[in-house]
Tab-separated table of C-alpha atoms and ligand atoms in Angstrom:
chain	number	residue	atom	x	y	z
A	796	MET	CA	23.526	-18.326	-9.645
A	797	LYS	CA	21.510	-17.403	-12.740
A	798	THR	CA	17.867	-16.536	-13.361
A	799	GLN	CA	15.761	-14.551	-15.789
A	800	ILE	CA	14.363	-12.020	-13.311
A	801	GLY	CA	16.224	-11.080	-10.113
A	802	ILE	CA	13.781	-9.572	-7.645
A	803	ILE	CA	15.022	-7.537	-4.667
A	804	GLY	CA	12.404	-7.564	-1.887
A	805	GLY	CA	10.055	-10.306	-0.704
A	806	GLY	CA	7.110	-8.064	0.135
A	807	PRO	CA	3.794	-8.300	-1.710
A	808	SER	CA	5.171	-6.644	-4.904
A	809	GLY	CA	8.155	-8.960	-5.330
A	810	LEU	CA	6.290	-12.138	-4.397
A	811	LEU	CA	3.262	-11.409	-6.582
A	812	LEU	CA	5.424	-10.739	-9.638
A	813	SER	CA	7.488	-13.839	-8.985
A	814	GLN	CA	4.363	-16.002	-8.690
A	815	LEU	CA	2.720	-14.538	-11.815
A	816	LEU	CA	5.908	-15.078	-13.840
A	817	HIS	CA	6.240	-18.621	-12.530
A	818	LYS	CA	2.737	-19.433	-13.844
A	819	GLN	CA	3.995	-18.428	-17.301
A	820	GLY	CA	7.218	-20.416	-17.072
A	821	ILE	CA	9.463	-17.401	-16.467
A	822	ASP	CA	12.116	-17.997	-13.817
A	823	SER	CA	12.873	-15.598	-10.965
A	824	VAL	CA	14.763	-15.446	-7.679
A	825	VAL	CA	13.513	-13.283	-4.802
A	826	LEU	CA	16.076	-11.854	-2.355
A	827	GLU	CA	14.571	-10.776	0.978
A	828	LYS	CA	16.503	-9.069	3.748
A	829	HIS	CA	14.331	-10.284	6.622
A	830	SER	CA	12.955	-13.629	7.793
A	831	ARG	CA	9.561	-14.794	6.611
A	832	ALA	CA	8.170	-14.387	10.152
A	833	TYR	CA	9.328	-10.775	10.263
A	834	VAL	CA	7.710	-9.927	6.912
A	835	LEU	CA	4.462	-11.610	7.970
A	836	GLY	CA	4.491	-9.783	11.308
A	837	ARG	CA	4.108	-6.352	9.687
A	838	ILE	CA	0.528	-5.147	10.030
A	839	ARG	CA	-0.181	-2.871	7.105
A	840	ALA	CA	-2.700	-2.725	4.297
A	841	GLY	CA	-6.098	-4.309	4.382
A	842	VAL	CA	-8.239	-2.851	1.595
A	843	LEU	CA	-7.787	-4.432	-1.845
A	844	GLU	CA	-9.133	-3.058	-5.105
A	845	HIS	CA	-11.053	-5.496	-7.267
A	846	GLY	CA	-8.252	-5.266	-9.876
A	847	PHE	CA	-5.730	-6.406	-7.275
A	848	ALA	CA	-8.026	-9.269	-6.261
A	849	ASP	CA	-8.220	-10.353	-9.923
A	850	LEU	CA	-4.422	-10.349	-10.117
A	851	MET	CA	-4.215	-12.580	-7.017
A	852	ARG	CA	-6.652	-14.999	-8.705
A	853	GLU	CA	-4.609	-14.929	-11.920
A	854	ALA	CA	-1.538	-15.805	-9.852
A	855	GLY	CA	-3.469	-18.812	-8.508
A	856	VAL	CA	-3.473	-17.488	-4.950
A	857	GLY	CA	-7.000	-16.105	-4.649
A	858	ALA	CA	-8.738	-19.035	-2.965
A	859	ARG	CA	-8.207	-18.048	0.691
A	860	MET	CA	-8.780	-14.376	-0.105
A	861	ASP	CA	-12.118	-15.250	-1.723
A	862	ALA	CA	-13.099	-17.556	1.138
A	863	GLU	CA	-12.002	-15.387	4.082
A	864	GLY	CA	-11.781	-11.834	2.707
A	865	GLU	CA	-14.782	-9.601	3.188
A	866	VAL	CA	-16.382	-7.835	0.249
A	867	HIS	CA	-17.197	-4.251	1.235
A	868	THR	CA	-19.679	-2.429	-0.938
A	869	GLY	CA	-19.417	0.877	0.917
A	870	PHE	CA	-18.021	2.850	3.854
A	871	ASP	CA	-19.028	5.799	6.020
A	872	ILE	CA	-17.525	9.227	6.537
A	873	ALA	CA	-18.404	10.697	9.948
A	874	TYR	CA	-18.365	14.472	10.150
A	875	ASP	CA	-20.028	16.890	12.527
A	876	GLY	CA	-21.659	14.044	14.454
A	877	MET	CA	-23.317	12.679	11.264
A	878	ARG	CA	-22.485	9.581	9.218
A	879	HIS	CA	-22.529	9.868	5.427
A	880	HIS	CA	-22.614	6.611	3.525
A	881	VAL	CA	-20.473	6.105	0.416
A	882	ASP	CA	-22.251	3.411	-1.574
A	883	LEU	CA	-19.311	2.098	-3.610
A	884	LYS	CA	-21.393	-0.471	-5.436
A	885	GLY	CA	-24.219	1.881	-6.381
A	886	LEU	CA	-21.905	4.739	-7.350
A	887	THR	CA	-19.571	2.640	-9.519
A	888	GLY	CA	-22.080	0.386	-11.237
A	889	GLY	CA	-21.308	-2.692	-9.152
A	890	ASN	CA	-17.697	-2.433	-7.964
A	891	SER	CA	-16.496	-3.069	-4.429
A	892	VAL	CA	-13.293	-3.685	-2.439
A	893	ILE	CA	-12.084	-6.731	-0.495
A	894	VAL	CA	-10.869	-6.412	3.079
A	895	TYR	CA	-8.066	-8.955	3.437
A	896	GLY	CA	-4.923	-8.291	5.450
A	897	GLN	CA	-1.573	-7.729	3.769
A	898	ALA	CA	-0.031	-10.316	6.099
A	899	ASP	CA	-2.573	-12.900	4.897
A	900	LEU	CA	-2.035	-12.260	1.221
A	901	THR	CA	1.740	-12.261	1.716
A	902	ARG	CA	1.441	-15.630	3.479
A	903	ASP	CA	-0.620	-16.960	0.547
A	904	LEU	CA	2.088	-15.812	-1.853
A	905	TYR	CA	4.889	-17.359	0.250
A	906	ASP	CA	2.954	-20.632	0.464
A	907	ALA	CA	2.425	-20.675	-3.301
A	908	ARG	CA	6.096	-19.951	-4.035
A	909	GLU	CA	7.122	-22.674	-1.588
A	910	LYS	CA	4.735	-25.267	-3.058
A	911	THR	CA	6.133	-24.786	-6.541
A	912	GLY	CA	9.769	-24.709	-5.482
A	913	GLY	CA	10.128	-20.961	-6.052
A	914	ALA	CA	13.449	-19.484	-4.960
A	915	VAL	CA	12.915	-16.995	-2.137
A	916	ILE	CA	16.148	-16.401	-0.243
A	917	HIS	CA	15.652	-14.843	3.190
A	918	GLY	CA	18.177	-13.134	5.406
A	919	VAL	CA	20.304	-11.695	2.603
A	920	GLU	CA	22.677	-8.844	3.451
A	921	ASN	CA	24.562	-6.149	1.562
A	922	VAL	CA	22.377	-6.535	-1.509
A	923	GLN	CA	23.651	-4.489	-4.436
A	924	PRO	CA	22.201	-4.269	-7.958
A	925	CYS	CA	25.116	-3.900	-10.418
A	926	ASP	CA	25.848	-3.123	-14.097
A	927	LEU	CA	22.317	-1.857	-14.563
A	928	THR	CA	22.845	-0.293	-17.975
A	929	SER	CA	24.506	-3.375	-19.433
A	930	ASP	CA	22.768	-6.383	-21.023
A	931	ASN	CA	24.095	-8.513	-18.193
A	932	PRO	CA	22.990	-6.911	-14.934
A	933	PHE	CA	23.628	-8.820	-11.729
A	934	ILE	CA	22.994	-8.599	-8.003
A	935	THR	CA	25.593	-9.235	-5.338
A	936	PHE	CA	24.596	-10.169	-1.794
A	937	GLU	CA	25.755	-12.034	1.267
A	938	LYS	CA	24.033	-15.039	2.735
A	939	ASP	CA	25.327	-16.563	5.984
A	940	GLY	CA	28.487	-14.498	5.583
A	941	GLU	CA	29.189	-15.846	2.095
A	942	LYS	CA	29.324	-13.475	-0.871
A	943	GLN	CA	27.095	-14.515	-3.787
A	944	ARG	CA	26.208	-13.251	-7.241
A	945	LEU	CA	22.895	-13.533	-9.091
A	946	ASP	CA	23.085	-12.982	-12.854
A	947	CYS	CA	19.835	-12.070	-14.565
A	948	ASP	CA	18.219	-10.546	-17.655
A	949	TYR	CA	16.368	-7.937	-15.603
A	950	ILE	CA	16.357	-6.702	-12.013
A	951	ILE	CA	13.191	-5.689	-10.208
A	952	GLY	CA	13.633	-3.259	-7.307
A	953	ALA	CA	10.679	-4.178	-5.084
A	954	ASP	CA	12.447	-3.504	-1.793
A	955	GLY	CA	10.192	-0.834	-0.341
A	956	PHE	CA	10.828	2.803	0.491
A	957	HIS	CA	14.046	2.180	2.457
A	958	GLY	CA	15.515	-0.382	0.038
A	959	VAL	CA	18.741	-0.238	-1.962
A	960	SER	CA	17.380	-0.375	-5.520
A	961	ARG	CA	16.245	3.225	-5.889
A	962	LYS	CA	19.442	4.396	-4.185
A	963	ALA	CA	21.514	2.504	-6.792
A	964	ILE	CA	20.277	4.890	-9.512
A	965	PRO	CA	22.636	7.847	-10.093
A	966	ARG	CA	21.138	11.027	-8.564
A	967	ASP	CA	21.113	12.852	-11.884
A	968	LYS	CA	19.042	10.082	-13.480
A	969	ILE	CA	16.155	10.159	-11.025
A	970	LYS	CA	13.822	12.887	-9.785
A	971	GLU	CA	12.020	12.655	-6.448
A	972	PHE	CA	8.774	14.395	-5.506
A	973	GLU	CA	7.768	14.447	-1.864
A	974	ARG	CA	5.331	15.843	0.674
A	975	VAL	CA	5.705	15.041	4.363
A	976	TYR	CA	2.623	15.556	6.562
A	977	PRO	CA	2.988	17.018	10.059
A	978	PHE	CA	1.373	14.044	11.859
A	979	GLY	CA	1.183	10.258	11.869
A	980	TRP	CA	-1.347	7.472	12.380
A	981	LEU	CA	-1.336	5.562	15.634
A	982	GLY	CA	-2.751	2.134	14.774
A	983	VAL	CA	-4.042	-0.523	17.161
A	984	LEU	CA	-4.938	-4.092	16.268
A	985	SER	CA	-7.222	-5.814	18.762
A	986	GLU	CA	-9.106	-9.090	18.976
A	987	THR	CA	-12.424	-7.361	19.416
A	988	LYS	CA	-15.564	-7.286	17.322
A	989	PRO	CA	-15.350	-4.356	14.880
A	990	VAL	CA	-17.627	-1.476	15.795
A	991	SER	CA	-19.024	-1.475	12.254
A	992	PRO	CA	-19.104	-4.169	9.549
A	993	GLU	CA	-17.699	-1.567	7.110
A	994	LEU	CA	-15.029	1.118	7.491
A	995	ILE	CA	-15.766	4.474	9.150
A	996	TYR	CA	-13.506	7.439	8.328
A	997	ALA	CA	-14.032	10.191	10.920
A	998	LYS	CA	-13.190	13.865	10.547
A	999	HIS	CA	-13.219	15.524	13.978
A	1000	GLU	CA	-11.896	18.737	15.493
A	1001	ARG	CA	-9.564	16.600	17.702
A	1002	GLY	CA	-8.171	14.888	14.576
A	1003	PHE	CA	-8.860	12.112	12.111
A	1004	ALA	CA	-9.856	8.575	13.135
A	1005	LEU	CA	-10.484	5.382	11.179
A	1006	CYS	CA	-12.416	2.301	12.247
A	1007	SER	CA	-11.162	-0.541	10.094
A	1008	LEU	CA	-10.991	-4.305	10.447
A	1009	ARG	CA	-9.341	-7.457	9.234
A	1010	SER	CA	-12.218	-9.806	10.023
A	1011	GLN	CA	-15.347	-9.834	12.164
A	1012	MET	CA	-13.138	-10.819	15.146
A	1013	LEU	CA	-10.144	-8.586	14.450
A	1014	SER	CA	-10.385	-4.793	14.563
A	1015	ARG	CA	-7.901	-2.238	13.295
A	1016	TYR	CA	-8.321	1.334	14.533
A	1017	TYR	CA	-6.266	4.442	13.807
A	1018	ILE	CA	-6.086	7.977	15.163
A	1019	GLN	CA	-4.154	10.951	13.826
A	1020	VAL	CA	-1.382	11.837	16.325
A	1021	PRO	CA	1.417	14.411	16.512
A	1022	LEU	CA	4.836	12.959	15.698
A	1023	SER	CA	6.278	14.511	18.852
A	1024	LYS	CA	4.910	11.513	20.814
A	1025	THR	CA	6.098	7.915	20.583
A	1026	VAL	CA	4.047	4.756	20.733
A	1027	GLN	CA	5.187	4.247	24.361
A	1028	ASP	CA	3.384	7.488	25.235
A	1029	TRP	CA	0.085	5.863	24.293
A	1030	SER	CA	-1.326	3.322	26.735
A	1031	ASP	CA	-4.192	1.229	25.376
A	1032	ASP	CA	-6.590	3.127	27.659
A	1033	ALA	CA	-5.396	6.485	26.344
A	1034	PHE	CA	-5.836	5.247	22.756
A	1035	TRP	CA	-9.391	3.998	23.296
A	1036	ALA	CA	-10.385	7.168	25.160
A	1037	GLU	CA	-9.090	9.385	22.341
A	1038	LEU	CA	-10.674	7.242	19.634
A	1039	LYS	CA	-14.059	7.415	21.367
A	1040	LYS	CA	-13.903	11.208	21.527
A	1041	ARG	CA	-13.478	11.397	17.733
A	1042	LEU	CA	-16.376	9.106	16.805
A	1043	PRO	CA	-20.072	9.982	16.662
A	1044	GLU	CA	-21.956	9.057	19.851
A	1045	ASP	CA	-23.876	6.176	18.211
A	1046	VAL	CA	-20.527	4.615	17.212
A	1047	SER	CA	-18.442	5.294	20.333
A	1048	SER	CA	-21.171	3.912	22.593
A	1049	GLN	CA	-20.917	0.582	20.724
A	1050	LEU	CA	-17.103	0.419	20.610
A	1051	GLU	CA	-15.721	-2.781	22.118
A	1052	THR	CA	-12.253	-2.210	23.590
A	1053	GLY	CA	-9.566	-4.720	24.546
A	1054	PRO	CA	-5.803	-5.149	24.798
A	1055	SER	CA	-3.831	-4.169	21.709
A	1056	ILE	CA	-2.032	-7.054	20.008
A	1057	GLU	CA	-0.078	-4.593	17.849
A	1058	LYS	CA	0.394	-0.866	18.217
A	1059	SER	CA	2.510	1.385	16.008
A	1060	ILE	CA	2.809	4.916	14.664
A	1061	ALA	CA	3.166	5.395	10.892
A	1062	PRO	CA	4.331	8.802	9.649
A	1063	LEU	CA	2.417	10.071	6.606
A	1064	ARG	CA	4.270	10.865	3.414
A	1065	SER	CA	3.585	11.249	-0.302
A	1066	PHE	CA	6.557	10.307	-2.479
A	1067	VAL	CA	7.212	9.480	-6.137
A	1068	ALA	CA	10.517	8.738	-7.874
A	1069	GLU	CA	10.680	9.183	-11.656
A	1070	PRO	CA	11.401	7.379	-13.918
A	1071	MET	CA	10.682	3.889	-12.603
A	1072	ARG	CA	13.295	2.322	-14.865
A	1073	TYR	CA	17.051	2.704	-14.984
A	1074	GLY	CA	18.781	0.574	-17.607
A	1075	ASN	CA	17.625	-2.976	-17.005
A	1076	MET	CA	16.324	-2.366	-13.482
A	1077	PHE	CA	12.633	-1.616	-12.931
A	1078	LEU	CA	11.276	-0.169	-9.677
A	1079	ALA	CA	7.920	-1.399	-8.365
A	1080	GLY	CA	5.700	-0.627	-5.378
A	1081	ASP	CA	6.925	1.293	-2.345
A	1082	ALA	CA	10.474	1.359	-3.764
A	1083	ALA	CA	9.224	3.990	-6.224
A	1084	HIS	CA	6.258	5.619	-4.510
A	1085	ILE	CA	4.425	5.823	-1.224
A	1086	VAL	CA	1.184	7.489	-0.190
A	1087	PRO	CA	-0.421	8.374	3.112
A	1088	PRO	CA	-2.692	5.423	3.944
A	1089	THR	CA	-5.883	7.542	3.947
A	1090	GLY	CA	-7.134	6.406	0.541
A	1091	ALA	CA	-5.869	2.792	0.877
A	1092	ARG	CA	-3.835	3.184	-2.340
A	1093	GLY	CA	-0.330	2.016	-1.311
A	1094	LEU	CA	-0.547	-1.701	-1.872
A	1095	ASN	CA	-3.013	-1.158	-4.684
A	1096	SER	CA	-0.594	1.141	-6.534
A	1097	ALA	CA	2.067	-1.540	-6.082
A	1098	ALA	CA	-0.316	-4.044	-7.670
A	1099	SER	CA	-0.787	-1.924	-10.784
A	1100	ASP	CA	3.014	-1.693	-11.219
A	1101	ILE	CA	3.152	-5.468	-11.028
A	1102	TYR	CA	0.339	-5.783	-13.560
A	1103	TYR	CA	2.238	-3.616	-16.091
A	1104	LEU	CA	5.581	-5.312	-15.404
A	1105	TYR	CA	4.090	-8.789	-15.664
A	1106	HIS	CA	2.513	-8.058	-19.030
A	1107	ALA	CA	5.668	-6.325	-20.251
A	1108	MET	CA	7.743	-9.392	-19.303
A	1109	LEU	CA	5.242	-11.735	-20.981
A	1110	ASP	CA	5.413	-9.715	-24.201
A	1111	HIS	CA	9.212	-9.720	-24.047
A	1112	TYR	CA	9.687	-13.431	-23.371
A	1113	LYS	CA	6.722	-14.832	-25.325
A	1114	LYS	CA	6.475	-12.474	-28.310
A	1115	GLY	CA	9.835	-10.719	-28.436
A	1116	ASP	CA	7.955	-7.437	-28.101
A	1117	ASP	CA	9.664	-4.854	-25.855
A	1118	ALA	CA	7.082	-2.072	-26.122
A	1119	GLY	CA	5.717	-2.883	-22.636
A	1120	LEU	CA	9.180	-2.663	-21.087
A	1121	GLU	CA	9.915	0.586	-22.943
A	1122	ASN	CA	6.615	2.125	-21.827
A	1123	TYR	CA	6.563	0.683	-18.301
A	1124	SER	CA	7.674	3.770	-16.428
A	1125	GLN	CA	5.355	6.130	-18.271
A	1126	LYS	CA	2.357	3.814	-17.960
A	1127	ALA	CA	2.925	2.967	-14.312
A	1128	LEU	CA	3.537	6.582	-13.321
A	1129	ALA	CA	0.326	7.763	-14.986
A	1130	ARG	CA	-1.655	5.549	-12.617
A	1131	VAL	CA	0.661	6.122	-9.647
A	1132	TRP	CA	0.046	9.882	-9.831
A	1133	LYS	CA	-3.718	9.355	-9.891
A	1134	GLY	CA	-3.351	7.315	-6.692
A	1135	GLN	CA	-1.151	10.070	-5.263
A	1136	ARG	CA	-3.727	12.727	-6.081
A	1137	PHE	CA	-6.521	10.724	-4.470
A	1138	SER	CA	-4.536	9.901	-1.310
A	1139	TRP	CA	-3.427	13.527	-0.937
A	1140	TRP	CA	-7.018	14.721	-1.410
A	1141	MET	CA	-8.454	12.267	1.163
A	1142	THR	CA	-5.687	13.252	3.598
A	1143	MET	CA	-6.286	16.987	3.152
A	1144	LEU	CA	-10.044	16.481	3.452
A	1145	LEU	CA	-10.123	14.466	6.663
A	1146	HIS	CA	-7.164	15.526	8.840
A	1147	ASN	CA	-6.501	18.507	11.056
A	1148	PHE	CA	-3.486	20.508	9.976
A	1149	PRO	CA	-1.873	22.305	12.925
A	1150	GLU	CA	-0.738	25.309	10.905
A	1151	THR	CA	-3.795	25.863	8.704
A	1152	SER	CA	-5.366	29.273	8.351
A	1153	GLY	CA	-9.057	30.042	8.802
A	1154	PHE	CA	-9.290	30.215	5.009
A	1155	ASP	CA	-7.955	26.668	4.570
A	1156	ARG	CA	-10.318	25.334	7.234
A	1157	LYS	CA	-13.267	26.960	5.452
A	1158	LEU	CA	-12.178	25.346	2.172
A	1159	GLN	CA	-11.923	21.955	3.883
A	1160	GLN	CA	-15.474	22.299	5.287
A	1161	THR	CA	-16.733	23.406	1.871
A	1162	ASP	CA	-15.068	20.411	0.214
A	1163	LEU	CA	-16.872	18.091	2.667
A	1164	ASP	CA	-20.220	19.887	2.228
A	1165	TYR	CA	-19.826	19.669	-1.542
A	1166	LEU	CA	-18.956	15.973	-1.377
A	1167	PHE	CA	-22.042	15.111	0.686
A	1168	SER	CA	-24.347	17.180	-1.503
A	1169	SER	CA	-23.140	16.165	-4.959
A	1170	ASP	CA	-23.698	12.836	-6.677
A	1171	SER	CA	-20.872	13.616	-9.091
A	1172	ALA	CA	-18.405	14.302	-6.252
A	1173	MET	CA	-19.458	11.077	-4.504
A	1174	LYS	CA	-19.051	9.160	-7.781
A	1175	SER	CA	-15.535	10.511	-8.207
A	1176	LEU	CA	-14.634	9.432	-4.653
A	1177	ALA	CA	-16.106	5.959	-5.191
A	1178	GLU	CA	-14.459	5.479	-8.607
A	1179	ASN	CA	-11.029	6.240	-7.162
A	1180	TYR	CA	-11.580	4.189	-3.997
A	1181	VAL	CA	-12.481	0.958	-5.830
A	1182	GLY	CA	-9.517	1.550	-8.148
A	1183	LEU	CA	-9.132	3.056	-11.588
A	1184	PRO	CA	-8.665	0.527	-14.401
A	1185	PHE	CA	-5.113	-0.751	-14.969
B	404	FAD	C1	0.027	1.553	8.608
B	404	FAD	C2	-0.092	1.272	7.135
B	404	FAD	C3	-1.362	1.006	6.579
B	404	FAD	C4	-1.470	0.778	5.224
B	404	FAD	N1	-2.737	0.536	4.713
B	404	FAD	C5	-2.883	0.305	3.390
B	404	FAD	C6	-4.176	-0.020	2.815
B	404	FAD	O1	-5.200	-0.123	3.509
B	404	FAD	N2	-4.255	-0.250	1.485
B	404	FAD	C7	-3.123	-0.179	0.691
B	404	FAD	O2	-3.246	-0.387	-0.522
B	404	FAD	N3	-1.875	0.078	1.208
B	404	FAD	C8	-1.725	0.319	2.528
B	404	FAD	N4	-0.457	0.542	3.048
B	404	FAD	C9	0.721	0.520	2.155
B	404	FAD	C10	1.221	-0.902	1.870
B	404	FAD	O3	1.462	-1.583	3.059
B	404	FAD	C11	2.501	-0.835	1.006
B	404	FAD	O4	2.212	-0.055	-0.137
B	404	FAD	C12	2.996	-2.237	0.584
B	404	FAD	O5	3.598	-2.896	1.664
B	404	FAD	C13	3.997	-2.146	-0.565
B	404	FAD	O6	4.506	-3.418	-0.874
B	404	FAD	P1	5.981	-3.605	-1.463
B	404	FAD	O7	6.164	-5.054	-1.660
B	404	FAD	O8	6.146	-2.691	-2.618
B	404	FAD	O9	6.939	-3.040	-0.338
B	404	FAD	P2	7.212	-3.648	1.130
B	404	FAD	O10	5.970	-4.248	1.685
B	404	FAD	O11	7.882	-2.558	1.880
B	404	FAD	O12	8.214	-4.834	0.854
B	404	FAD	C14	9.570	-4.606	0.529
B	404	FAD	C15	10.382	-5.786	1.012
B	404	FAD	O13	11.736	-5.568	0.656
B	404	FAD	C16	12.570	-5.962	1.738
B	404	FAD	N5	13.835	-5.236	1.635
B	404	FAD	C17	14.117	-3.970	1.997
B	404	FAD	N6	15.388	-3.666	1.742
B	404	FAD	C18	15.944	-4.782	1.204
B	404	FAD	C19	17.242	-5.105	0.741
B	404	FAD	N7	18.217	-4.207	0.802
B	404	FAD	N8	17.463	-6.331	0.262
B	404	FAD	C20	16.467	-7.258	0.197
B	404	FAD	N9	15.217	-7.010	0.636
B	404	FAD	C21	14.960	-5.780	1.124
B	404	FAD	C22	11.764	-5.607	2.975
B	404	FAD	O14	12.168	-6.363	4.110
B	404	FAD	C23	10.353	-5.937	2.528
B	404	FAD	O15	9.965	-7.251	2.868
B	404	FAD	C24	-0.305	0.788	4.396
B	404	FAD	C25	0.966	1.018	4.949
B	404	FAD	C26	1.079	1.266	6.298
B	404	FAD	C27	2.461	1.522	6.878
């Protein structure tokens, strides 16, 4: 089998790049380890930067997002029983975010690839990117027990944090930077009316909580939990009771509870691998970097990688100009690190750290007081939250 771009991973990064390239007549094949149903069953991101939304429209898959996604022009931070409003629109001169579930946008991308005959091969095993530093890289994999080979001009490693692409780079050619946080997020999805039309981030002495949503009939709530417990240790009742304790009274009294339709614990980690290119393989999205979900940057950082890669590929194939490919890693990482800084800062600001000293707690309170009393600090938060320019 032969294609121009061999993409490992059929998550949002791989599918979005494949669809964008298709619109420009550039051929790709996507290799995905799991079934489509499995990929669509993962409940993850929900807050899209306006730049990401524009990229979806450019890929010709923005219609459902625009019709069903919710434009959010602000959110609240609850602290000390008070709610502080972050007016994203006012603070950024008109920008906002769109709340639209990752599963929905992935479905839109799958549908678009299917409609146009795009090659997305599910259920592949033993995927291996090979000959990466040659002009003829290829990917080997097994499908239904049969060994296959995909020859391509370039390989994109978009196979998430646990994928094979990053691991195929020799250890002395890649540097990894990591911070692991001593807690996770227990998330519950429920078919209940969201307690607030916009997101509420809550900082509380019992731990962080987030009231989020996917639509006005589908709520997504999170609480910070120790990693010593498993999801089985949390009954729905225990989750709702703990969430209520962490929210201001005017919010908890309005909270509609119901059975969870999905419940999971996500550990929190900051991670970046540098560089994001090895020979003719380019890493994109979670394969190269992950953030704690606090600042809603993960999927959005993946989108900026795709934006740079897409333009680099266009320049290569349409103009014979390789500057974009040469500069990809440097350009992508510059934005990735800004997303890392913001996610780390939001995480440090809003969570309880079991081992922190009195000094660190005082600094955290001062950071919050400063934020709520300074227009400049609020502007910086809003500018990062809606997404820095690509
Ligand atoms: C609880 C939670 C909440 C989040 N909330 C937000 C948010 O609000 N906003 C935000 O921006 N981000 C958020 N994120 C992060 C976001 O979900 C990820 O950044 C996003 O999924 C990255 O997309 P990706 O395509 O790069 O990687 P993935 O979605 O991980 O996709 C990689 C794909 O590669 C496949 N794969 C893996 N190994 C192989 C292999 N060997 N061969 C072939 N295929 C393989 C996988 O099956 C997968 O489908 C959240 C994440 C979590 C866990």
